[in-house]
Coordinates of C-alpha atoms and ligand atoms in Angstrom, one line a residue:
X1 CA 52.1 5.3 84.2
X2 CA 50.7 8.3 82.3
X3 CA 53.9 9.6 80.5
X4 CA 54.8 13.2 80.3
X5 CA 55.2 13.1 76.5
X6 CA 54.2 10.8 73.7
X7 CA 54.4 11.6 70.0
X8 CA 51.2 11.4 68.0
X9 CA 52.4 9.1 65.1
X10 CA 50.5 6.6 63.1
X11 CA 50.2 4.7 59.9
X12 CA 50.3 7.8 57.8
X13 CA 53.7 8.8 59.0
X14 CA 54.9 5.2 58.5
X15 CA 53.7 5.2 54.9
X16 CA 55.3 8.5 54.2
X17 CA 58.7 7.3 55.4
X18 CA 58.5 4.1 53.5
X19 CA 57.6 6.0 50.3
X20 CA 60.7 8.1 50.7
X21 CA 62.9 5.1 51.4
X22 CA 61.7 3.3 48.4
X23 CA 62.2 6.4 46.2
X24 CA 65.9 6.3 47.0
X25 CA 66.0 10.2 47.4
X26 CA 66.8 10.6 51.0
X27 CA 68.7 13.8 51.4
X28 CA 67.2 17.3 51.4
X29 CA 65.0 17.7 48.3
X30 CA 61.5 18.1 47.1
X31 CA 59.8 17.0 50.4
X32 CA 61.8 19.4 52.4
X33 CA 60.8 22.1 50.0
X34 CA 57.1 21.1 50.3
X35 CA 57.4 21.0 54.1
X36 CA 58.9 24.4 54.2
X37 CA 56.2 25.9 52.1
X38 CA 53.4 24.3 54.2
X39 CA 55.1 25.3 57.4
X40 CA 55.5 28.9 56.4
X41 CA 51.9 29.1 55.4
X42 CA 50.7 27.5 58.7
X43 CA 52.9 29.8 60.8
X44 CA 51.9 33.0 59.0
X45 CA 55.3 33.7 57.3
X46 CA 56.5 34.1 53.8
X47 CA 59.6 31.9 54.1
X48 CA 60.6 28.9 56.0
X49 CA 64.0 27.1 56.1
X50 CA 64.1 23.6 57.5
X51 CA 67.1 22.5 59.6
X52 CA 68.3 19.4 61.4
X53 CA 67.2 20.7 64.8
X54 CA 65.9 23.8 66.7
X55 CA 69.3 24.7 68.1
X56 CA 70.8 24.9 64.6
X57 CA 67.7 26.9 63.5
X58 CA 68.2 29.5 66.2
X59 CA 72.0 29.7 65.6
X60 CA 71.4 30.3 61.9
X61 CA 68.7 32.9 62.5
X62 CA 71.0 34.8 64.8
X63 CA 73.8 34.7 62.2
X64 CA 71.4 35.8 59.5
X65 CA 70.5 38.8 61.7
X66 CA 74.1 39.7 61.9
X67 CA 74.7 38.7 65.5
X68 CA 78.3 37.9 66.4
X69 CA 81.3 38.5 68.6
X70 CA 81.1 41.6 70.8
X71 CA 77.3 41.7 70.7
X72 CA 74.9 41.2 73.5
X73 CA 71.6 39.4 73.2
X74 CA 68.9 39.6 75.8
X75 CA 67.0 36.4 76.6
X76 CA 65.2 34.6 79.3
X77 CA 67.1 32.5 81.9
X78 CA 64.1 30.2 82.2
X79 CA 64.4 28.1 79.1
X80 CA 66.1 25.1 77.7
X81 CA 69.9 25.7 77.6
X82 CA 69.9 25.5 73.8
X83 CA 68.6 29.1 73.7
X84 CA 71.7 30.4 75.4
X85 CA 74.0 28.0 73.6
X86 CA 72.9 29.2 70.2
X87 CA 73.6 32.8 71.3
X88 CA 77.0 31.9 72.8
X89 CA 78.1 29.9 69.7
X90 CA 77.7 33.1 67.5
X91 CA 80.3 34.7 69.7
X92 CA 77.7 37.0 71.3
X93 CA 77.0 37.2 75.1
X94 CA 73.6 36.2 76.4
X95 CA 72.3 38.6 78.9
X96 CA 69.6 37.2 81.1
X97 CA 66.4 39.2 81.9
X98 CA 64.1 37.8 84.6
X99 CA 60.7 36.4 83.9
X100 CA 57.3 37.6 85.2
X101 CA 54.4 35.5 86.4
X102 CA 53.7 34.2 82.9
X103 CA 57.1 32.5 83.2
X104 CA 58.2 34.5 80.1
X105 CA 60.7 37.3 79.9
X106 CA 59.6 40.5 81.7
X107 CA 59.4 43.6 79.5
X108 CA 60.6 45.7 82.4
X109 CA 63.6 43.6 83.1
X110 CA 64.5 43.4 79.4
X111 CA 64.2 47.1 79.0
X112 CA 66.6 47.8 81.9
X113 CA 69.3 45.6 80.3
X114 CA 69.5 47.3 77.0
X115 CA 73.0 48.8 76.6
X116 CA 75.3 50.0 73.8
X117 CA 76.3 46.4 72.9
X118 CA 72.7 45.0 72.8
X119 CA 71.8 43.9 69.3
X120 CA 68.8 41.6 69.7
X121 CA 66.2 40.1 72.0
X122 CA 65.4 36.4 71.9
X123 CA 62.1 36.0 73.7
X124 CA 61.1 32.4 74.5
X125 CA 57.4 31.3 74.4
X126 CA 58.0 29.0 77.3
X127 CA 55.8 25.8 77.4
X128 CA 53.9 27.1 74.4
X129 CA 52.6 30.2 76.1
X130 CA 53.2 33.3 73.8
X131 CA 55.2 36.0 75.5
X132 CA 54.2 39.7 75.3
X133 CA 55.5 40.0 71.8
X134 CA 53.8 43.2 70.8
X135 CA 55.3 45.1 73.8
X136 CA 58.7 43.5 73.3
X137 CA 58.7 44.3 69.5
X138 CA 57.9 48.0 70.3
X139 CA 60.8 48.0 72.8
X140 CA 63.1 46.5 70.2
X141 CA 62.0 48.9 67.6
X142 CA 62.7 51.9 69.8
X143 CA 66.2 50.6 70.4
X144 CA 66.8 49.3 66.8
X145 CA 67.2 45.7 68.0
X146 CA 66.3 42.5 66.2
X147 CA 63.7 40.2 67.6
X148 CA 64.3 36.5 67.1
X149 CA 61.6 34.4 68.7
X150 CA 62.5 31.1 70.3
X151 CA 59.2 29.5 69.4
X152 CA 60.6 26.0 69.8
X153 CA 57.8 25.0 72.2
X154 CA 55.1 27.1 70.6
X155 CA 54.1 25.5 67.3
X156 CA 50.7 26.8 66.4
X157 CA 50.5 29.5 69.1
X158 CA 48.8 32.8 68.1
X159 CA 48.5 36.4 69.3
X160 CA 45.2 38.2 68.5
X161 CA 44.5 35.3 66.1
X162 CA 47.7 35.8 64.2
X163 CA 50.4 33.1 64.1
X164 CA 53.8 34.0 65.4
X165 CA 55.2 34.4 61.9
X166 CA 53.4 37.7 61.7
X167 CA 55.7 39.1 64.4
X168 CA 59.1 38.6 62.7
X169 CA 61.7 35.8 62.6
X170 CA 60.9 32.8 64.7
X171 CA 62.5 29.4 65.2
X172 CA 60.8 26.1 66.0
X173 CA 62.0 22.7 67.2
X174 CA 60.5 19.5 65.8
X175 CA 62.2 17.3 68.5
X176 CA 60.5 14.1 69.5
X177 CA 58.6 15.5 72.5
X178 CA 57.3 18.7 70.7
X179 CA 53.6 19.2 69.8
X180 CA 54.5 18.0 66.3
X181 CA 57.7 16.1 65.5
X182 CA 60.1 14.8 62.9
X183 CA 62.2 13.0 65.5
X184 CA 64.9 15.7 65.3
X185 CA 64.2 18.8 63.2
X186 CA 64.0 22.6 63.2
X187 CA 62.5 25.4 61.2
X188 CA 63.2 29.1 60.8
X189 CA 60.4 31.3 59.6
X190 CA 60.8 34.9 58.4
X191 CA 59.2 37.5 56.2
X192 CA 62.6 38.9 55.3
X193 CA 63.9 37.3 52.1
X194 CA 67.5 38.2 53.0
X195 CA 67.2 36.4 56.4
X196 CA 65.7 33.3 54.7
X197 CA 68.3 33.3 52.0
X198 CA 71.2 33.6 54.4
X199 CA 69.8 30.7 56.6
X200 CA 69.1 28.5 53.5
X201 CA 72.6 29.1 52.2
X202 CA 74.5 28.6 55.6
X203 CA 72.5 25.4 56.3
X204 CA 74.0 23.9 53.2
X205 CA 77.7 24.8 53.3
X206 CA 77.0 28.3 52.2
X207 CA 76.3 27.2 48.6
X208 CA 76.1 29.9 45.9
X209 CA 74.4 29.8 42.6
X210 CA 77.6 28.2 41.1
X211 CA 77.9 24.4 41.9
X212 CA 80.6 23.8 44.6
X213 CA 81.6 27.4 44.8
X214 CA 81.1 28.6 48.4
X215 CA 81.0 32.2 49.6
X216 CA 81.5 31.5 53.3
X217 CA 82.3 28.7 55.7
X218 CA 78.8 27.2 56.1
X219 CA 77.4 24.2 57.9
X220 CA 75.6 21.0 57.2
X221 CA 72.3 21.6 59.1
X222 CA 70.1 20.0 56.6
X223 CA 66.8 18.1 57.2
X224 CA 66.4 14.7 55.6
X225 CA 63.5 13.8 53.2
X226 CA 62.3 11.2 55.7
X227 CA 62.0 13.8 58.4
X228 CA 60.2 16.2 56.0
X229 CA 57.8 13.4 55.0
X230 CA 56.9 12.9 58.6
X231 CA 56.6 16.6 59.1
X232 CA 54.1 17.1 56.3
X233 CA 51.8 14.5 57.9
X234 CA 52.3 16.0 61.4
X235 CA 51.6 19.5 60.2
X236 CA 48.2 18.3 58.8
X237 CA 47.5 16.9 62.3
X238 CA 48.6 20.1 64.1
X239 CA 45.1 21.7 64.4
X240 CA 43.7 18.5 66.0
X241 CA 46.7 18.1 68.3
X242 CA 46.5 21.7 69.4
X243 CA 42.7 21.5 70.0
X244 CA 43.1 18.4 72.1
X245 CA 45.9 19.9 74.2
X246 CA 43.7 23.0 74.8
X247 CA 40.8 20.8 75.7
X248 CA 42.8 19.0 78.3
X249 CA 44.3 22.2 79.7
X250 CA 40.7 23.7 80.0
X251 CA 39.7 20.5 81.9
X252 CA 42.7 20.9 84.2
X253 CA 41.9 24.6 84.7
X254 CA 38.4 23.7 85.8
X255 CA 39.3 20.7 88.0
X256 CA 42.5 21.7 89.8
X257 CA 42.0 23.5 93.0
X258 CA 43.5 26.8 94.2
X259 CA 46.3 25.1 96.1
X260 CA 48.2 25.3 92.8
X261 CA 48.9 28.3 90.6
X262 CA 47.6 27.5 87.1
X263 CA 49.2 28.8 83.9
X264 CA 48.6 32.5 83.1
X265 CA 48.2 33.5 79.5
X266 CA 48.0 37.2 78.4
X267 CA 44.7 38.4 76.9
X268 CA 44.4 37.6 73.2
X269 CA 47.3 35.1 73.4
X270 CA 46.6 31.4 72.7
X271 CA 48.7 28.9 74.5
X272 CA 49.4 25.6 72.8
X273 CA 50.3 23.7 76.0
X274 CA 53.5 22.1 75.0
X275 CA 53.5 21.8 78.8
X276 CA 50.8 22.4 81.3
X277 CA 52.7 23.9 84.2
X278 CA 51.5 24.3 87.8
X279 CA 53.2 26.0 90.7
X280 CA 53.2 25.1 94.3
X281 CA 53.2 28.3 96.3
X282 CA 56.1 28.3 98.8
X283 CA 53.8 29.0 101.7
X284 CA 52.1 25.6 101.3
X285 CA 53.1 22.7 103.5
X286 CA 53.8 20.5 100.5
X287 CA 56.8 21.2 98.4
X288 CA 56.9 20.8 94.6
X289 CA 59.1 17.7 94.9
X290 CA 56.9 15.9 97.3
X291 CA 53.8 16.6 95.1
X292 CA 55.7 15.1 92.2
X293 CA 56.8 12.1 94.2
X294 CA 53.3 11.4 95.3
X295 CA 51.9 11.8 91.8
X296 CA 54.6 9.4 90.4
X297 CA 53.7 6.9 93.1
X298 CA 50.2 7.0 91.7
X299 CA 51.1 6.5 88.1
X300 CA 51.4 10.1 86.9
X301 CA 54.7 11.2 85.3
X302 CA 55.7 14.8 85.8
X303 CA 58.6 17.0 84.6
X304 CA 60.3 20.3 85.6
X305 CA 61.1 22.5 82.7
X306 CA 63.6 23.8 83.9
X307 CA 65.1 23.1 87.3
X308 CA 68.1 25.4 87.1
X309 CA 67.9 28.8 85.4
X310 CA 70.6 29.3 82.8
X311 CA 72.5 32.1 84.6
X312 CA 73.2 29.4 87.3
X313 CA 74.3 26.7 84.9
X314 CA 78.0 26.0 85.0
X315 CA 78.8 27.2 81.4
X316 CA 77.0 30.4 82.0
X317 CA 78.2 31.4 85.5
X318 CA 80.6 33.9 83.9
X319 CA 77.8 35.5 81.8
X320 CA 75.4 35.1 84.8
X321 CA 77.6 36.5 87.5
X322 CA 75.9 39.4 89.3
X323 CA 72.7 38.6 87.4
X324 CA 69.6 38.8 89.5
X325 CA 66.6 36.8 88.3
X326 CA 64.7 35.9 91.5
X327 CA 61.5 35.2 89.5
X328 CA 63.2 32.5 87.4
X329 CA 64.9 31.1 90.5
X330 CA 61.7 30.8 92.4
X331 CA 59.8 29.3 89.5
X332 CA 62.6 26.7 89.0
X333 CA 61.9 25.5 92.6
X334 CA 58.1 25.6 92.6
X335 CA 56.9 24.7 89.1
X336 CA 56.2 21.3 87.5
X337 CA 54.4 20.1 84.5
X338 CA 51.7 17.3 84.2
X339 CA 50.8 15.2 81.1
X340 CA 48.8 17.2 78.5
X341 CA 49.6 15.4 75.2
X342 CA 46.9 13.9 73.0
X343 CA 47.6 10.5 74.5
X344 CA 46.0 11.6 77.7
X345 CA 42.4 10.3 77.9
X346 CA 39.5 12.2 79.6
X347 CA 39.8 9.6 82.3
X348 CA 43.5 10.1 82.8
X349 CA 43.0 13.9 83.0
X350 CA 40.3 13.5 85.6
X351 CA 42.6 11.1 87.6
X352 CA 45.5 13.5 87.5
X353 CA 43.4 16.4 88.7
X354 CA 41.9 14.2 91.4
X355 CA 45.3 13.1 92.6
X356 CA 46.5 16.7 92.7
X357 CA 43.5 17.9 94.7
X358 CA 43.9 14.9 97.1
X359 CA 47.6 15.7 97.6
X360 CA 46.8 19.3 98.3
X361 CA 44.2 18.2 100.9
X362 CA 46.8 16.1 102.7
X363 CA 48.2 18.0 105.7
X364 CA 51.6 16.4 106.0
X365 CA 53.8 15.6 103.1
X366 CA 57.4 14.9 103.2
X367 CA 59.2 18.2 103.7
X368 CA 61.8 19.4 101.1
Ligands
LIG1 C1 62.9 26.6 74.3 C2 63.8 25.8 73.4 N1 64.8 26.3 72.7 C3 65.5 25.6 71.9 C4 65.4 24.2 71.8 C5 66.3 23.4 70.9 O1 65.7 22.6 70.0 P1 66.3 21.2 69.5 O2 66.3 20.3 70.7 O3 65.4 20.8 68.4 O4 67.7 21.5 69.1 C6 64.3 23.6 72.4 C7 64.0 22.2 72.3 O5 64.4 21.3 72.8 C8 63.5 24.4 73.3 O6 62.5 23.8 74.0

């Protein structure tokens, strides 16, 4: 089976972890600091704050931007539920704006939802494909809204050759399936020292400059030294990992026939292919699920990220009632992702494309 995800870990990560274990210094310390510094530099930001996961990073970033009860935050319904959960846990209400054919939040839909309670937009770079951040930032500026990027899937993505840190606060996940990983982990990047300071403090029980004197009720969202040690090695590998994912995506683009809709990236935007996502047009005989079943029968794992938009998920039916996001609902039914991680060989890639084209050529497939 060609798996849908596989971390790129080796002897360097093993050695880095063993070194930390032998040092006896396991909790947040010098390696976390070094990882933050290296990560900020790689993502084009002045400051980085490491956390225990991406959800905590997003939650802290929202708090640091002053988001709380009574506020509304516009976001995409086509994302991992953690995006909405982080908003909900601040006490704010997520407001779902439909996606366009890039599968990212539509500028037009977001603009229409801005109201007196709107405080921020959380655009998601779904599957590693940068959203139209320049246009969204201009919209946010006109309405005095914060932009907090959910870049959890987009480590290394750029717009006009600029890393996402150039466009304001962003959060990343370092979960096991992400392009680089620390097992679990997250990172907030920002060019605003007050945002970075607030996140750093809240992550560590709202510490102040006086030992064990706390100015607020904070959290324990710290990263461990073992995780940071892995992260430092992974970050050095990131350019190679991204290049390989792009190489595989380009091979898929060239080899997969027009029976499938391939990923669309905006001009000047560079996708990092956390997922390579295809769509099966509804007019085709084959449905998405039967294509997936046939691929799996032939040794190719696939995934759907995500099969139910958030406004239709049980905990968000209240926030989502009356919400119309037909673009996200359609995508949830007709999209699927194929393996694009560096563990996929050229031969695997050719086989996946061949299988897809063969399946598309078959007249009768099991109906939905
Ligand atoms: C788009 C998106 N947002 C938020 C998260 C949350 O990150 P984590 O799983 O590290 O908490 C993830 C990752 O899983 C994600 O893909």
